[in-house]
Short mmCIF file of C-alpha atoms in Angstrom, two decimals:
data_model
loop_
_atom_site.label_atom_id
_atom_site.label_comp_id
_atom_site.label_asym_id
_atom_site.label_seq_id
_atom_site.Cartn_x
_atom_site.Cartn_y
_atom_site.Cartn_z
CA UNK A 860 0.00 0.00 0.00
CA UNK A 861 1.21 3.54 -1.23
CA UNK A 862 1.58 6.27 2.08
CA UNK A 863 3.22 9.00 1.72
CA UNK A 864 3.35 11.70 4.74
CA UNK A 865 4.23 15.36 4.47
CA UNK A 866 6.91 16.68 7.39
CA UNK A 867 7.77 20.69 7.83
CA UNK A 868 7.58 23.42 10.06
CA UNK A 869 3.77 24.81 10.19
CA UNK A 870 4.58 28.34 10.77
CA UNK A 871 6.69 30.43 8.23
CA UNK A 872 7.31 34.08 8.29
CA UNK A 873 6.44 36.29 5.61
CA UNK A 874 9.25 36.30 3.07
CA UNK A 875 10.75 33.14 3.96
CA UNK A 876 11.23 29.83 2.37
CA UNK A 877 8.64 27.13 2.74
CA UNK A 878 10.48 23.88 2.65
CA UNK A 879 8.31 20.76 3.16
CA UNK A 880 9.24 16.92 2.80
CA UNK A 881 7.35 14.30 1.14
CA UNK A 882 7.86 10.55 2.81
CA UNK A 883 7.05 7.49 0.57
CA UNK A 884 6.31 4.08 2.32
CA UNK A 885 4.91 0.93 0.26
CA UNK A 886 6.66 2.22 -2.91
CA UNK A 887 9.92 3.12 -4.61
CA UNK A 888 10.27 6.35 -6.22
CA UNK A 889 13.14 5.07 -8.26
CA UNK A 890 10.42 2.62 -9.50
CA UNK A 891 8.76 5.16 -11.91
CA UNK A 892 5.66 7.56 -11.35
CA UNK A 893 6.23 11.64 -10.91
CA UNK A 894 5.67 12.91 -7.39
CA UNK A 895 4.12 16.01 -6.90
CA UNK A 896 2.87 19.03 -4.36
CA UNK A 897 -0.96 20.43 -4.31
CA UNK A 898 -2.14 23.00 -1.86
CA UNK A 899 -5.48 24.28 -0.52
CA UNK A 900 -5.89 27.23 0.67
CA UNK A 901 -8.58 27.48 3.85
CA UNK A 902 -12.22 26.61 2.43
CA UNK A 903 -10.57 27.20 -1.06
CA UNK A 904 -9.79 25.16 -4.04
CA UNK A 905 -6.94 23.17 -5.20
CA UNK A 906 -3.81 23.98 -6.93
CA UNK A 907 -1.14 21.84 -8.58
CA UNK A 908 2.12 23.77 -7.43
CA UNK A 909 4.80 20.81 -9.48
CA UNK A 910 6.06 17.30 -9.83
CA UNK A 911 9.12 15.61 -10.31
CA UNK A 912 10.65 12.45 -11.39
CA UNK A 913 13.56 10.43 -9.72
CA UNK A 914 15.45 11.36 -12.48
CA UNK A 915 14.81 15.42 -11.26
CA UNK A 916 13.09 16.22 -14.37
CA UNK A 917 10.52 18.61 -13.04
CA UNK A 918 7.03 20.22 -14.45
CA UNK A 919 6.25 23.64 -12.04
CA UNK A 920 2.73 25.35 -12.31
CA UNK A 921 3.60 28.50 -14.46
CA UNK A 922 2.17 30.87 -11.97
CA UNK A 923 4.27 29.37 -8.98
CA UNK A 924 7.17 28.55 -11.12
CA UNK A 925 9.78 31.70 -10.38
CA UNK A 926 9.33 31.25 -6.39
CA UNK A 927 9.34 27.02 -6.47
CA UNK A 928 11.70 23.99 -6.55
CA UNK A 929 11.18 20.39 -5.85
CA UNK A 930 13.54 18.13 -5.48
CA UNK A 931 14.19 14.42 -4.98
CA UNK A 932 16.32 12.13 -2.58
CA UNK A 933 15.45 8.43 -3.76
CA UNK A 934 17.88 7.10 -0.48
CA UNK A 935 15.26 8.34 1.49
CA UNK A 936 12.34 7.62 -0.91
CA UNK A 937 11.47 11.48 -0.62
CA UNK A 938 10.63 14.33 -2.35
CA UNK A 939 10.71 18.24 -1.10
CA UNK A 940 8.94 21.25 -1.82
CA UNK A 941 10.80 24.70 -1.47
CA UNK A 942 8.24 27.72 -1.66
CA UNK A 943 10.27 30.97 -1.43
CA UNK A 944 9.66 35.20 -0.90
CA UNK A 945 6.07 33.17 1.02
CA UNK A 946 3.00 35.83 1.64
CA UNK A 947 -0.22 35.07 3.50
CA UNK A 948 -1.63 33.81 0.22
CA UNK A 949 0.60 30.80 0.78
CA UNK A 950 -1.33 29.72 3.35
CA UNK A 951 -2.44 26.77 2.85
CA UNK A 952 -2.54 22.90 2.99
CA UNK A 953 0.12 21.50 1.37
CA UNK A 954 -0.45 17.89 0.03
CA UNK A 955 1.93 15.60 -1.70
CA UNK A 956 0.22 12.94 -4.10
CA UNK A 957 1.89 10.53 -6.64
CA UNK A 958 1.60 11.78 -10.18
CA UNK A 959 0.72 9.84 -13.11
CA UNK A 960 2.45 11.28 -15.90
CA UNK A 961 2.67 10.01 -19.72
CA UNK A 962 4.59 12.27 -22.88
CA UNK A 963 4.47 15.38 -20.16
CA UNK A 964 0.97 14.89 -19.77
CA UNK A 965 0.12 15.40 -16.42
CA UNK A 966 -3.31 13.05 -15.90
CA UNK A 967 -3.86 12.53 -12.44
CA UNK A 968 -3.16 12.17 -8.60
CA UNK A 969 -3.95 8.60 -7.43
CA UNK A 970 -2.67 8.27 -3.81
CA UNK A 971 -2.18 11.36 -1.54
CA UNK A 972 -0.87 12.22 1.96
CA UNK A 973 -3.01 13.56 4.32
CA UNK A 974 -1.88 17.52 3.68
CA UNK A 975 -0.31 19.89 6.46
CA UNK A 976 -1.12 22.92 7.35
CA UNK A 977 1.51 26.01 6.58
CA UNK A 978 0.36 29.28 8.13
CA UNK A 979 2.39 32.17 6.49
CA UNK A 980 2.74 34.96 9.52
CA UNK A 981 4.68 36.92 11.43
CA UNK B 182 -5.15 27.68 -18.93
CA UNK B 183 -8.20 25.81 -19.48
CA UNK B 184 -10.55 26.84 -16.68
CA UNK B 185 -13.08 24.59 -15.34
CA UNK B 186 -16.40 25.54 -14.08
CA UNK B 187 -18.60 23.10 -11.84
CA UNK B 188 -22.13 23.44 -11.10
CA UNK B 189 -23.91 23.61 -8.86
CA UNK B 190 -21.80 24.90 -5.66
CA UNK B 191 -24.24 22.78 -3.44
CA UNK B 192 -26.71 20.33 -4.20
CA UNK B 193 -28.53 19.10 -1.61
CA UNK B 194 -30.03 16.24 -1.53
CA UNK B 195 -31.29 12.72 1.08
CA UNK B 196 -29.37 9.46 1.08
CA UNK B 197 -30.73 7.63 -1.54
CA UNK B 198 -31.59 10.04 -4.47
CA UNK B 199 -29.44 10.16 -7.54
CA UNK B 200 -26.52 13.11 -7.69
CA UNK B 201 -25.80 14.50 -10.91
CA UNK B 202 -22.59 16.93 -11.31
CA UNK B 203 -21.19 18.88 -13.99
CA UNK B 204 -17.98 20.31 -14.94
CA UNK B 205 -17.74 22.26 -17.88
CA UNK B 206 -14.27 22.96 -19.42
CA UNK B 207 -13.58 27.07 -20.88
CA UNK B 208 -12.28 24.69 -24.28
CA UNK B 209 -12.52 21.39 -25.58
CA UNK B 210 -10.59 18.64 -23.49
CA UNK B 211 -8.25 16.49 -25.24
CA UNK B 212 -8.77 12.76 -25.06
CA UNK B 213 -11.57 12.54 -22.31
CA UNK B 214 -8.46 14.36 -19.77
CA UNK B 215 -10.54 14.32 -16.96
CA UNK B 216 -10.63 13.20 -13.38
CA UNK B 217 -12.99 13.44 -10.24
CA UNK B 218 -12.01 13.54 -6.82
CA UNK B 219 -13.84 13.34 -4.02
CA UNK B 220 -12.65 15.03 -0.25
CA UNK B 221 -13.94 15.02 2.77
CA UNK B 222 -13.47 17.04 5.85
CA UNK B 223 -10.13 17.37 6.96
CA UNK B 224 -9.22 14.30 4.89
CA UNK B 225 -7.26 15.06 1.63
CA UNK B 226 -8.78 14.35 -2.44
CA UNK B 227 -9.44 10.93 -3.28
CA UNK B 228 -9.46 9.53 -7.07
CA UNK B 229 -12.80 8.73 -8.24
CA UNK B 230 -12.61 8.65 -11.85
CA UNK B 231 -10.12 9.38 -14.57
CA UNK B 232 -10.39 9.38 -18.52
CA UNK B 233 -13.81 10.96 -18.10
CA UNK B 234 -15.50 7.62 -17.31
CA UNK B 235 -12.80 5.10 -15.80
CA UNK B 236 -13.41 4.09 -11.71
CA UNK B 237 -9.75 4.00 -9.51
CA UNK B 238 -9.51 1.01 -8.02
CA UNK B 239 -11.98 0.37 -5.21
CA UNK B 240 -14.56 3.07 -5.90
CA UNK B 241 -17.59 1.59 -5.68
CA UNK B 242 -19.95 1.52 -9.46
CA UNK B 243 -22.65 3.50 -8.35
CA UNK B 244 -20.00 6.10 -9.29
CA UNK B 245 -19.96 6.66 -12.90
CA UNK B 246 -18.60 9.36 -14.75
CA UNK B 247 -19.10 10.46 -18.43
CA UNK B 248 -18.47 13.30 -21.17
CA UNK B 249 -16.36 14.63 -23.55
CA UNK B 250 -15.03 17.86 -25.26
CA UNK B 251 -16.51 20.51 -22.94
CA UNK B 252 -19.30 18.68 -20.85
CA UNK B 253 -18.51 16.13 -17.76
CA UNK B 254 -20.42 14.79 -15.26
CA UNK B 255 -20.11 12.82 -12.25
CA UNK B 256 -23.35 10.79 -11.09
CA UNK B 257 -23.78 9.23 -8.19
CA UNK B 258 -26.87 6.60 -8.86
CA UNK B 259 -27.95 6.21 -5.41
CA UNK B 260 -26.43 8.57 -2.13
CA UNK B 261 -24.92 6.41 0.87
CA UNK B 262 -24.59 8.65 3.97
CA UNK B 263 -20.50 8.22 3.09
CA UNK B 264 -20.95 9.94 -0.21
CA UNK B 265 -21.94 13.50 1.50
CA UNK B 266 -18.68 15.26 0.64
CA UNK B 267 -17.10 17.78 -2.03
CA UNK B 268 -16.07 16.91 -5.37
CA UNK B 269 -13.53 18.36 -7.75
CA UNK B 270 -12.73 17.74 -11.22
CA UNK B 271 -9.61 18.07 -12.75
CA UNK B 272 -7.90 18.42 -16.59
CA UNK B 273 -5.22 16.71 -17.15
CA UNK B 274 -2.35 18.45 -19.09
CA UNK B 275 1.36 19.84 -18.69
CA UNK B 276 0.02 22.51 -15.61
CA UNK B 277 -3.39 20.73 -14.20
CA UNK B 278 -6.41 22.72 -13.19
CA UNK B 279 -9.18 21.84 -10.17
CA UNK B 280 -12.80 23.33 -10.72
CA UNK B 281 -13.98 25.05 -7.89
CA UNK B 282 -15.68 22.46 -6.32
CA UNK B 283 -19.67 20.71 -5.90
CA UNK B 284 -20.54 20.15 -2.62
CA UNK B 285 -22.98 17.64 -1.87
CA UNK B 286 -25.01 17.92 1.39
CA UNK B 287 -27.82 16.13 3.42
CA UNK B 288 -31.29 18.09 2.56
#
């Protein structure tokens, strides 16, 4: 069974870097799939922030893309999420999911972790 | 950016009745791209459907989705109490979009 657990500090100050870390349990990441980061803000909707593969080929949400890098460690079988220059729109829950991907296709997110809550304030 | 539209925000309806929920895409999607999740409080998005009309593996068949080009819907033939949650549906593509969000509640 695919688990994967999101780790990181739940406070960040305005301005700061957001660095979260995905955890994958029941499968390798070297074993194929893309491995990505979706937020929600409070009450709000979702947003695909990016996804990499354990190669560190990467696909970053256009609108996210200048402040954002994920990165990969397959000895740990994890995957982390840098957010940087962070404002109170950044608030948010931060979930990690595993991508399926085919010809840079992005299609869906079949297994997630259970999100974590980043509050962007002083 | 294709942008996705779902409707209605809230449907409310009793255990038992039939849901029907509709996404409509801003321009054609390629290929039947689409997914539907469903989320419940505090618990995150769970795969329903993807290719328009395909179930993920263990979602019960009184889920069924269908559609193409513009026009998607999720049905839900008959409401268990579990099945009271929001749903999102989601294009596939090289920077993925969510609609908004239906939210199915007890009447």
């Amino acid at each position: 069974q695919v688990q994967l657990q999101e780790s990181g500090p739940g406070l960040v100050k305005p301005s700061e870097t957001l660095s979260l870390t995905c955890t994958v349990s029941g499968y390798s990441i070297s074993s194929g799939y893309y491995w990505g980061w979706i937020r929600q803000p409070p009450g709000k909707g979702l947003e695909w922030i990016g996804s990499i593969y354990h190669s560190g080929s990467t696909y970053y949400n256009p609108s996210l893309k200048s402040r954002v890098t994920i990165s990969v460690d397959t000895s740990k079988n994890q995957f982390s999420l840098k957010l940087s220059s962070v404002t109170a729109a950044d608030t948010a829950v931060y979930y990690c999911a595993r991508t399926t991907m085919v010809r840079g296709v992005i299609y869906f997110f079949g297994y997630w972790g259970q999100g974590t809550l980043v509050t962007v304030s002083s | 950016e294709i942008v996705l539209t779902q409707s209605p925000g809230t449907l409310s309806l009793s255990p038992g009745e039939r849901a029907t929920l509709s996404c409509r895409a801003s321009q054609s999607v390629s290929s039947s791209y689409l997914a539907w999740y469903q989320q419940k409080p505090g618990q995150a998005p769970r795969l329903l459907i993807y290719g328009a009309s395909s179930r993920a593996t263990g979602i019960p068949d009184r889920f069924s989705g269908s559609g193409s080009g513009t026009d998607f819907t999720l049905t839900i033939s008959r409401l268990e109490p579990e099945d009271f949650a929001v749903y999102y549906c989601q294009q596939y593509g090289s920077s993925p979009t969510f609609g908004q969000g239906t939210k199915v509640e007890i009447k």
